């Protein structure tokens, strides 16, 4: 077993983690829809493209502003269609140039907000033309910090992001 594969197993994200996260988001969305008669919770749970789709009280205004800053940074090239900030930051975008083309855009924007104090995992999601998920990657604060601190090169940082594709 190579050292790289051991590292990936130790720090990678399992399919189970992705499914658990998706389930939690789905259950939260359904719970919001059932609890509110006038529909405001349903609209909030679906997101509005401005990060107001979160209903957790532990999301600070500063975190929301930093997430919005990343959305603004990537929107010109990747056309962000919606985003949410719950336990995880999830921007969805439509104009993917493919994994290798998207990673530098996403990685640089994420490193910038982590450098300003953002400390939540992100899961940018590329959408296909029909609106279905094409692919997702994870962005981890530990990876961005390793890159920002000079422990990882740009190539190593981008490779870690590419390896997280699911």
Backbone as JSON Lines, residues from 0, in Angstrom:
{"i":0,"aa":"X","n":[0.86,-1.17,0.0],"ca":[0.0,0.0,0.0],"c":[0.9,1.23,0.0]}
{"i":1,"aa":"X","n":[0.63,2.18,-0.88],"ca":[1.45,3.37,-0.98],"c":[1.1,4.35,0.13]}
{"i":2,"aa":"X","n":[2.04,5.22,0.51],"ca":[1.73,6.22,1.54],"c":[0.57,7.12,1.11]}
{"i":3,"aa":"X","n":[0.44,7.39,-0.16],"ca":[-0.65,8.25,-0.64],"c":[-2.01,7.62,-0.38]}
{"i":4,"aa":"X","n":[-2.12,6.28,-0.64],"ca":[-3.41,5.63,-0.43],"c":[-3.74,5.53,1.05]}
{"i":5,"aa":"X","n":[-2.75,5.38,1.89],"ca":[-3.0,5.36,3.34],"c":[-3.51,6.73,3.78]}
{"i":6,"aa":"X","n":[-2.88,7.8,3.28],"ca":[-3.32,9.15,3.62],"c":[-4.75,9.39,3.17]}
{"i":7,"aa":"X","n":[-5.05,8.96,1.97],"ca":[-6.39,9.17,1.45],"c":[-7.43,8.44,2.29]}
{"i":8,"aa":"X","n":[-7.11,7.24,2.72],"ca":[-8.07,6.51,3.57],"c":[-8.24,7.19,4.91]}
{"i":9,"aa":"X","n":[-7.16,7.68,5.47],"ca":[-7.23,8.29,6.79],"c":[-7.96,9.62,6.76]}
{"i":10,"aa":"X","n":[-7.8,10.4,5.68],"ca":[-8.38,11.73,5.62],"c":[-9.49,11.84,4.59]}
{"i":11,"aa":"X","n":[-9.74,10.8,3.84],"ca":[-10.77,10.84,2.8],"c":[-12.16,10.79,3.39]}
{"i":12,"aa":"X","n":[-13.11,10.95,2.53],"ca":[-14.49,10.92,2.95],"c":[-15.14,9.7,2.35]}
{"i":13,"aa":"X","n":[-15.75,8.94,3.2],"ca":[-16.36,7.7,2.73],"c":[-17.71,7.97,2.08]}
{"i":14,"aa":"X","n":[-18.13,7.01,1.31],"ca":[-19.46,7.09,0.7],"c":[-20.53,7.2,1.79]}
{"i":15,"aa":"X","n":[-20.31,6.52,2.89],"ca":[-21.26,6.56,4.01],"c":[-21.42,7.98,4.53]}
{"i":16,"aa":"X","n":[-20.31,8.73,4.64],"ca":[-20.37,10.11,5.11],"c":[-21.18,10.97,4.16]}
{"i":17,"aa":"X","n":[-20.94,10.81,2.86],"ca":[-21.68,11.58,1.87],"c":[-23.17,11.27,1.95]}
{"i":18,"aa":"X","n":[-23.5,9.99,2.04],"ca":[-24.92,9.6,2.12],"c":[-25.56,10.09,3.4]}
{"i":19,"aa":"X","n":[-24.84,10.03,4.52],"ca":[-25.38,10.52,5.79],"c":[-25.64,12.02,5.72]}
{"i":20,"aa":"X","n":[-24.73,12.76,5.11],"ca":[-24.91,14.21,4.96],"c":[-26.11,14.51,4.09]}
{"i":21,"aa":"X","n":[-26.23,13.82,2.97],"ca":[-27.36,14.03,2.06],"c":[-28.68,13.69,2.75]}
{"i":22,"aa":"X","n":[-28.69,12.61,3.53],"ca":[-29.89,12.22,4.26],"c":[-30.28,13.28,5.28]}
{"i":23,"aa":"X","n":[-29.29,13.79,6.0],"ca":[-29.56,14.81,7.01],"c":[-30.13,16.07,6.38]}
{"i":24,"aa":"X","n":[-29.58,16.49,5.26],"ca":[-30.08,17.66,4.56],"c":[-31.51,17.41,4.07]}
{"i":25,"aa":"X","n":[-31.75,16.23,3.51],"ca":[-33.09,15.88,3.02],"c":[-34.13,15.84,4.12]}
{"i":26,"aa":"X","n":[-33.77,15.23,5.26],"ca":[-34.7,15.15,6.38],"c":[-34.99,16.55,6.92]}
{"i":27,"aa":"X","n":[-33.95,17.37,7.0],"ca":[-34.15,18.74,7.47],"c":[-35.06,19.53,6.55]}
{"i":28,"aa":"X","n":[-34.92,19.32,5.26],"ca":[-35.76,20.0,4.29],"c":[-37.21,19.57,4.43]}
{"i":29,"aa":"X","n":[-37.43,18.27,4.54],"ca":[-38.79,17.76,4.7],"c":[-39.41,18.25,6.0]}
{"i":30,"aa":"X","n":[-38.64,18.22,7.09],"ca":[-39.15,18.67,8.38],"c":[-39.57,20.13,8.29]}
{"i":31,"aa":"X","n":[-38.79,20.95,7.61],"ca":[-39.14,22.36,7.45],"c":[-40.4,22.54,6.65]}
{"i":32,"aa":"X","n":[-40.6,21.7,5.65],"ca":[-41.79,21.8,4.81],"c":[-43.04,21.42,5.57]}
{"i":33,"aa":"X","n":[-42.95,20.43,6.43],"ca":[-44.12,19.96,7.15],"c":[-44.5,20.85,8.32]}
{"i":34,"aa":"X","n":[-43.53,21.6,8.86],"ca":[-43.78,22.38,10.06],"c":[-44.39,23.74,9.8]}
{"i":35,"aa":"X","n":[-44.35,24.23,8.59],"ca":[-44.74,25.61,8.36],"c":[-45.89,25.71,7.38]}
{"i":36,"aa":"X","n":[-46.99,26.27,7.83],"ca":[-48.17,26.35,6.99],"c":[-48.06,27.42,5.92]}
{"i":37,"aa":"X","n":[-47.34,28.51,6.2],"ca":[-47.33,29.59,5.21],"c":[-46.22,29.47,4.17]}
{"i":38,"aa":"X","n":[-45.35,28.45,4.28],"ca":[-44.38,28.17,3.24],"c":[-43.04,28.84,3.4]}
{"i":39,"aa":"X","n":[-42.87,29.7,4.4],"ca":[-41.58,30.38,4.52],"c":[-40.47,29.42,4.88]}
{"i":40,"aa":"X","n":[-40.75,28.43,5.69],"ca":[-39.72,27.43,6.02],"c":[-39.36,26.62,4.79]}
{"i":41,"aa":"X","n":[-40.34,26.3,3.96],"ca":[-40.06,25.54,2.75],"c":[-39.15,26.33,1.83]}
{"i":42,"aa":"X","n":[-39.42,27.61,1.65],"ca":[-38.58,28.43,0.81],"c":[-37.17,28.51,1.37]}
{"i":43,"aa":"X","n":[-37.05,28.66,2.68],"ca":[-35.74,28.76,3.31],"c":[-34.97,27.46,3.17]}
{"i":44,"aa":"X","n":[-35.62,26.33,3.33],"ca":[-34.93,25.05,3.25],"c":[-34.43,24.78,1.84]}
{"i":45,"aa":"X","n":[-35.12,25.28,0.84],"ca":[-34.71,25.06,-0.54],"c":[-33.57,25.98,-0.94]}
{"i":46,"aa":"X","n":[-33.34,27.02,-0.19],"ca":[-32.29,27.97,-0.54],"c":[-32.8,28.99,-1.53]}
{"i":47,"aa":"X","n":[-32.17,30.14,-1.53],"ca":[-32.62,31.21,-2.41],"c":[-31.49,31.74,-3.26]}
{"i":48,"aa":"X","n":[-30.36,31.08,-3.21],"ca":[-29.22,31.58,-3.96],"c":[-28.44,32.63,-3.19]}
{"i":49,"aa":"X","n":[-28.87,32.96,-1.99],"ca":[-28.15,33.95,-1.21],"c":[-27.74,33.42,0.16]}
{"i":50,"aa":"X","n":[-27.8,32.12,0.33],"ca":[-27.35,31.52,1.58],"c":[-28.35,31.6,2.7]}
{"i":51,"aa":"X","n":[-29.55,32.09,2.42],"ca":[-30.53,32.19,3.47],"c":[-31.28,30.88,3.67]}
{"i":52,"aa":"X","n":[-30.85,29.84,2.98],"ca":[-31.49,28.54,3.11],"c":[-31.12,27.85,4.4]}
{"i":53,"aa":"X","n":[-30.31,28.47,5.24],"ca":[-29.97,27.8,6.49],"c":[-30.93,28.25,7.57]}
{"i":54,"aa":"X","n":[-31.27,27.33,8.43],"ca":[-32.13,27.66,9.55],"c":[-31.46,27.32,10.86]}
{"i":55,"aa":"X","n":[-30.16,27.07,10.84],"ca":[-29.43,26.76,12.05],"c":[-28.99,28.05,12.71]}
{"i":56,"aa":"X","n":[-29.1,28.09,14.01],"ca":[-28.73,29.3,14.72],"c":[-27.23,29.42,14.89]}
{"i":57,"aa":"X","n":[-26.46,28.35,14.63],"ca":[-25.01,28.43,14.81],"c":[-24.29,28.96,13.59]}
{"i":58,"aa":"X","n":[-24.99,29.44,12.59],"ca":[-24.37,30.06,11.42],"c":[-24.29,31.55,11.7]}
{"i":59,"aa":"X","n":[-23.08,32.07,11.82],"ca":[-22.9,33.48,12.12],"c":[-23.04,34.32,10.86]}
{"i":60,"aa":"X","n":[-23.27,35.6,11.07],"ca":[-23.33,36.53,9.94],"c":[-21.99,36.57,9.22]}
{"i":61,"aa":"X","n":[-20.89,36.46,9.98],"ca":[-19.56,36.46,9.37],"c":[-19.38,35.24,8.47]}
{"i":62,"aa":"X","n":[-19.81,34.06,8.93],"ca":[-19.71,32.85,8.1],"c":[-20.56,32.99,6.84]}
{"i":63,"aa":"X","n":[-21.75,33.52,7.01],"ca":[-22.65,33.71,5.86],"c":[-22.01,34.69,4.86]}
{"i":64,"aa":"X","n":[-21.4,35.76,5.38],"ca":[-20.76,36.75,4.5],"c":[-19.56,36.14,3.77]}
{"i":65,"aa":"X","n":[-18.77,35.31,4.45],"ca":[-17.63,34.67,3.81],"c":[-18.08,33.67,2.74]}
{"i":66,"aa":"X","n":[-19.14,32.93,3.04],"ca":[-19.69,32.0,2.04],"c":[-20.17,32.78,0.82]}
{"i":67,"aa":"X","n":[-20.84,33.9,1.05],"ca":[-21.31,34.74,-0.06],"c":[-20.13,35.29,-0.86]}
{"i":68,"aa":"X","n":[-19.02,35.57,-0.17],"ca":[-17.82,36.05,-0.86],"c":[-17.28,34.98,-1.81]}
{"i":69,"aa":"X","n":[-17.28,33.72,-1.37],"ca":[-16.82,32.64,-2.26],"c":[-17.77,32.5,-3.45]}
{"i":70,"aa":"X","n":[-19.06,32.57,-3.18],"ca":[-20.04,32.48,-4.27],"c":[-19.77,33.57,-5.31]}
{"i":71,"aa":"X","n":[-19.55,34.79,-4.84],"ca":[-19.25,35.89,-5.77],"c":[-17.98,35.62,-6.56]}
{"i":72,"aa":"X","n":[-16.96,35.05,-5.9],"ca":[-15.68,34.8,-6.55],"c":[-15.77,33.75,-7.65]}
{"i":73,"aa":"X","n":[-16.63,32.75,-7.48],"ca":[-16.71,31.67,-8.46],"c":[-17.85,31.86,-9.47]}
{"i":74,"aa":"X","n":[-18.76,32.76,-9.18],"ca":[-19.97,32.89,-9.99],"c":[-19.71,33.26,-11.44]}
{"i":75,"aa":"X","n":[-18.78,34.15,-11.7],"ca":[-18.52,34.58,-13.08],"c":[-18.12,33.42,-13.98]}
{"i":76,"aa":"X","n":[-17.31,32.5,-13.45],"ca":[-16.83,31.39,-14.28],"c":[-17.7,30.15,-14.18]}
{"i":77,"aa":"X","n":[-18.34,29.95,-13.03],"ca":[-19.06,28.69,-12.81],"c":[-20.58,28.85,-12.69]}
{"i":78,"aa":"X","n":[-21.1,30.04,-12.74],"ca":[-22.55,30.3,-12.7],"c":[-23.24,29.58,-11.53]}
{"i":79,"aa":"X","n":[-23.09,30.12,-10.35],"ca":[-23.71,29.55,-9.15],"c":[-25.22,29.67,-9.29]}
{"i":80,"aa":"X","n":[-25.92,28.54,-9.13],"ca":[-27.38,28.53,-9.25],"c":[-28.07,28.62,-7.89]}
{"i":81,"aa":"X","n":[-27.4,28.14,-6.84],"ca":[-27.97,28.14,-5.5],"c":[-26.87,27.8,-4.52]}
{"i":82,"aa":"X","n":[-27.07,28.12,-3.26],"ca":[-26.13,27.69,-2.23],"c":[-26.81,27.65,-0.89]}
{"i":83,"aa":"X","n":[-26.27,26.79,-0.04],"ca":[-26.8,26.61,1.32],"c":[-25.63,26.6,2.29]}
{"i":84,"aa":"X","n":[-25.9,27.03,3.51],"ca":[-24.91,26.99,4.56],"c":[-25.59,26.42,5.8]}
{"i":85,"aa":"X","n":[-25.41,25.14,5.98],"ca":[-25.9,24.45,7.18],"c":[-24.66,24.04,7.94]}
{"i":86,"aa":"X","n":[-24.55,22.79,8.3],"ca":[-23.33,22.29,8.9],"c":[-22.21,22.3,7.88]}
{"i":87,"aa":"X","n":[-22.57,22.34,6.61],"ca":[-21.62,22.33,5.5],"c":[-22.06,23.42,4.51]}
{"i":88,"aa":"X","n":[-21.09,23.98,3.8],"ca":[-21.35,24.98,2.77],"c":[-21.48,24.26,1.43]}
{"i":89,"aa":"X","n":[-22.63,24.41,0.77],"ca":[-22.9,23.68,-0.47],"c":[-23.29,24.65,-1.59]}
{"i":90,"aa":"X","n":[-22.31,25.1,-2.38],"ca":[-22.66,25.88,-3.57],"c":[-22.93,24.94,-4.74]}
{"i":91,"aa":"X","n":[-23.98,25.22,-5.5],"ca":[-24.28,24.46,-6.71],"c":[-24.03,25.37,-7.9]}
{"i":92,"aa":"X","n":[-23.42,24.82,-8.95],"ca":[-23.1,25.65,-10.11],"c":[-23.35,24.88,-11.4]}
{"i":93,"aa":"X","n":[-23.56,25.66,-12.49],"ca":[-24.03,25.06,-13.74],"c":[-23.01,25.03,-14.87]}
{"i":94,"aa":"X","n":[-22.01,25.88,-14.87],"ca":[-21.11,25.98,-16.02],"c":[-19.76,25.31,-15.76]}
{"i":95,"aa":"X","n":[-19.8,24.05,-15.42],"ca":[-18.57,23.32,-15.14],"c":[-17.75,23.15,-16.4]}
{"i":96,"aa":"X","n":[-16.45,23.35,-16.25],"ca":[-15.53,23.06,-17.33],"c":[-14.91,21.69,-17.16]}
{"i":97,"aa":"X","n":[-15.43,20.93,-16.22],"ca":[-14.89,19.63,-15.87],"c":[-14.1,19.74,-14.57]}
{"i":98,"aa":"X","n":[-13.83,18.61,-13.98],"ca":[-13.17,18.57,-12.68],"c":[-11.86,19.35,-12.66]}
{"i":99,"aa":"X","n":[-10.98,19.05,-13.6],"ca":[-9.65,19.68,-13.6],"c":[-9.74,21.19,-13.79]}
{"i":100,"aa":"X","n":[-10.69,21.66,-14.57],"ca":[-10.85,23.1,-14.8],"c":[-11.49,23.79,-13.6]}
{"i":101,"aa":"X","n":[-12.39,23.1,-12.91],"ca":[-13.12,23.71,-11.79],"c":[-12.29,23.78,-10.52]}
{"i":102,"aa":"X","n":[-11.42,22.8,-10.28],"ca":[-10.69,22.72,-9.01],"c":[-9.88,23.97,-8.7]}
{"i":103,"aa":"X","n":[-9.11,24.54,-9.63],"ca":[-8.38,25.76,-9.28],"c":[-9.3,26.93,-8.89]}
{"i":104,"aa":"X","n":[-10.42,27.05,-9.56],"ca":[-11.37,28.12,-9.25],"c":[-11.94,27.92,-7.86]}
{"i":105,"aa":"X","n":[-12.41,26.71,-7.58],"ca":[-13.0,26.4,-6.28],"c":[-11.96,26.44,-5.17]}
{"i":106,"aa":"X","n":[-10.81,25.83,-5.41],"ca":[-9.77,25.75,-4.39],"c":[-9.24,27.11,-3.99]}
{"i":107,"aa":"X","n":[-9.0,27.98,-4.96],"ca":[-8.49,29.32,-4.65],"c":[-9.51,30.15,-3.88]}
{"i":108,"aa":"X","n":[-10.76,30.11,-4.32],"ca":[-11.81,30.88,-3.63],"c":[-12.01,30.37,-2.21]}
{"i":109,"aa":"X","n":[-11.97,29.05,-2.04],"ca":[-12.14,28.48,-0.7],"c":[-10.96,28.83,0.2]}
{"i":110,"aa":"X","n":[-9.75,28.73,-0.31],"ca":[-8.57,29.07,0.49],"c":[-8.65,30.53,0.95]}
{"i":111,"aa":"X","n":[-9.17,31.39,0.08],"ca":[-9.3,32.81,0.44],"c":[-10.23,33.0,1.63]}
{"i":112,"aa":"X","n":[-11.38,32.33,1.65],"ca":[-12.3,32.54,2.77],"c":[-11.81,31.82,4.03]}
{"i":113,"aa":"X","n":[-11.13,30.7,3.87],"ca":[-10.54,30.02,5.04],"c":[-9.48,30.94,5.66]}
{"i":114,"aa":"X","n":[-8.71,31.61,4.83],"ca":[-7.69,32.54,5.32],"c":[-8.32,33.68,6.12]}
{"i":115,"aa":"X","n":[-9.6,33.97,5.87],"ca":[-10.32,35.02,6.59],"c":[-11.08,34.49,7.8]}
{"i":116,"aa":"X","n":[-10.99,33.18,8.06],"ca":[-11.61,32.63,9.26],"c":[-12.75,31.66,9.04]}
{"i":117,"aa":"X","n":[-13.12,31.37,7.81],"ca":[-14.19,30.41,7.53],"c":[-13.71,29.02,7.94]}
{"i":118,"aa":"X","n":[-14.53,28.28,8.69],"ca":[-14.06,26.99,9.18],"c":[-15.04,25.85,8.95]}
{"i":119,"aa":"X","n":[-15.81,25.94,7.92],"ca":[-16.75,24.86,7.58],"c":[-16.3,24.14,6.32]}
{"i":120,"aa":"X","n":[-16.56,22.85,6.29],"ca":[-16.31,22.04,5.09],"c":[-17.25,22.52,4.0]}
{"i":121,"aa":"X","n":[-16.79,22.43,2.77],"ca":[-17.63,22.8,1.63],"c":[-17.75,21.61,0.69]}
{"i":122,"aa":"X","n":[-18.87,21.57,-0.01],"ca":[-19.11,20.52,-0.98],"c":[-19.68,21.16,-2.26]}
{"i":123,"aa":"X","n":[-18.81,21.82,-3.05],"ca":[-19.3,22.38,-4.32],"c":[-19.84,21.27,-5.22]}
{"i":124,"aa":"X","n":[-20.95,21.56,-5.85],"ca":[-21.66,20.56,-6.64],"c":[-21.88,21.09,-8.06]}
{"i":125,"aa":"X","n":[-21.29,20.4,-9.03],"ca":[-21.47,20.76,-10.44],"c":[-22.74,20.09,-10.95]}
{"i":126,"aa":"X","n":[-23.57,20.88,-11.6],"ca":[-24.82,20.37,-12.16],"c":[-24.7,20.18,-13.67]}
{"i":127,"aa":"X","n":[-25.27,19.09,-14.14],"ca":[-25.32,18.83,-15.59],"c":[-26.37,19.74,-16.21]}
{"i":128,"aa":"X","n":[-26.43,19.75,-17.53],"ca":[-27.38,20.61,-18.24],"c":[-28.83,20.36,-17.84]}
{"i":129,"aa":"X","n":[-29.15,19.11,-17.47],"ca":[-30.52,18.79,-17.1],"c":[-30.81,19.04,-15.61]}
{"i":130,"aa":"X","n":[-29.84,19.61,-14.88],"ca":[-30.04,19.94,-13.48],"c":[-29.67,18.84,-12.51]}
{"i":131,"aa":"X","n":[-29.3,17.68,-13.01],"ca":[-28.85,16.6,-12.13],"c":[-27.4,16.84,-11.72]}
{"i":132,"aa":"X","n":[-26.98,16.17,-10.68],"ca":[-25.61,16.32,-10.18],"c":[-24.64,15.63,-11.14]}
{"i":133,"aa":"X","n":[-23.65,16.38,-11.61],"ca":[-22.59,15.84,-12.46],"c":[-21.5,15.26,-11.57]}
{"i":134,"aa":"X","n":[-20.99,16.06,-10.64],"ca":[-20.02,15.59,-9.65],"c":[-19.95,16.59,-8.5]}
{"i":135,"aa":"X","n":[-19.37,16.14,-7.41],"ca":[-19.15,16.97,-6.23],"c":[-17.72,16.75,-5.77]}
{"i":136,"aa":"X","n":[-17.18,17.75,-5.1],"ca":[-15.88,17.59,-4.44],"c":[-16.02,18.13,-3.02]}
{"i":137,"aa":"X","n":[-15.11,17.73,-2.17],"ca":[-15.05,18.3,-0.83],"c":[-13.93,19.31,-0.77]}
{"i":138,"aa":"X","n":[-14.12,20.32,0.02],"ca":[-13.08,21.29,0.33],"c":[-12.99,21.3,1.86]}
{"i":139,"aa":"X","n":[-11.83,20.96,2.37],"ca":[-11.62,20.85,3.82],"c":[-10.75,22.0,4.3]}
{"i":140,"aa":"X","n":[-11.09,22.55,5.46],"ca":[-10.3,23.65,6.01],"c":[-8.85,23.23,6.26]}
{"i":141,"aa":"X","n":[-8.65,21.97,6.65],"ca":[-7.29,21.49,6.9],"c":[-6.46,21.53,5.62]}
{"i":142,"aa":"X","n":[-7.06,21.22,4.5],"ca":[-6.35,21.23,3.23],"c":[-5.99,22.67,2.86]}
{"i":143,"aa":"X","n":[-6.97,23.57,2.99],"ca":[-6.71,24.97,2.65],"c":[-5.63,25.55,3.55]}
{"i":144,"aa":"X","n":[-5.67,25.22,4.84],"ca":[-4.66,25.73,5.76],"c":[-3.27,25.17,5.44]}
{"i":145,"aa":"X","n":[-3.2,23.89,5.06],"ca":[-1.92,23.3,4.68],"c":[-1.36,24.02,3.46]}
{"i":146,"aa":"X","n":[-2.21,24.36,2.53],"ca":[-1.81,25.1,1.33],"c":[-1.39,26.53,1.7]}
{"i":147,"aa":"X","n":[-2.2,27.19,2.5],"ca":[-1.9,28.58,2.89],"c":[-0.63,28.68,3.72]}
{"i":148,"aa":"X","n":[-0.38,27.68,4.56],"ca":[0.81,27.68,5.42],"c":[2.08,27.26,4.69]}
{"i":149,"aa":"X","n":[1.93,26.82,3.45],"ca":[3.09,26.4,2.67],"c":[3.49,24.95,2.89]}
{"i":150,"aa":"X","n":[2.67,24.2,3.64],"ca":[2.96,22.78,3.85],"c":[2.65,21.96,2.6]}
{"i":151,"aa":"X","n":[1.71,22.43,1.81],"ca":[1.35,21.79,0.55],"c":[1.58,22.77,-0.59]}
{"i":152,"aa":"X","n":[2.01,22.25,-1.71],"ca":[2.1,23.07,-2.92],"c":[0.7,23.23,-3.5]}
{"i":153,"aa":"X","n":[0.6,24.11,-4.46],"ca":[-0.67,24.28,-5.16],"c":[-1.11,22.97,-5.8]}
{"i":154,"aa":"X","n":[-0.17,22.27,-6.43],"ca":[-0.49,20.99,-7.08],"c":[-0.99,19.96,-6.07]}
{"i":155,"aa":"X","n":[-0.38,19.91,-4.89],"ca":[-0.82,18.95,-3.86],"c":[-2.23,19.3,-3.37]}
{"i":156,"aa":"X","n":[-2.47,20.58,-3.17],"ca":[-3.79,21.05,-2.73],"c":[-4.86,20.68,-3.76]}
{"i":157,"aa":"X","n":[-4.59,21.01,-5.02],"ca":[-5.56,20.7,-6.07],"c":[-5.75,19.19,-6.22]}
{"i":158,"aa":"X","n":[-4.69,18.42,-6.09],"ca":[-4.8,16.95,-6.22],"c":[-5.69,16.38,-5.12]}
{"i":159,"aa":"X","n":[-5.57,16.9,-3.92],"ca":[-6.41,16.43,-2.81],"c":[-7.86,16.71,-3.09]}
{"i":160,"aa":"X","n":[-8.15,17.89,-3.63],"ca":[-9.53,18.23,-3.98],"c":[-10.04,17.3,-5.08]}
{"i":161,"aa":"X","n":[-9.23,17.1,-6.11],"ca":[-9.63,16.2,-7.2],"c":[-9.89,14.79,-6.69]}
{"i":162,"aa":"X","n":[-9.08,14.32,-5.75],"ca":[-9.24,12.97,-5.19],"c":[-10.53,12.83,-4.39]}
{"i":163,"aa":"X","n":[-11.1,13.94,-3.97],"ca":[-12.34,13.87,-3.17],"c":[-13.58,13.79,-4.04]}
{"i":164,"aa":"X","n":[-13.42,13.79,-5.36],"ca":[-14.57,13.76,-6.26],"c":[-15.49,12.57,-5.95]}
{"i":165,"aa":"X","n":[-16.75,12.83,-5.97],"ca":[-17.75,11.78,-5.8],"c":[-19.02,12.15,-6.53]}
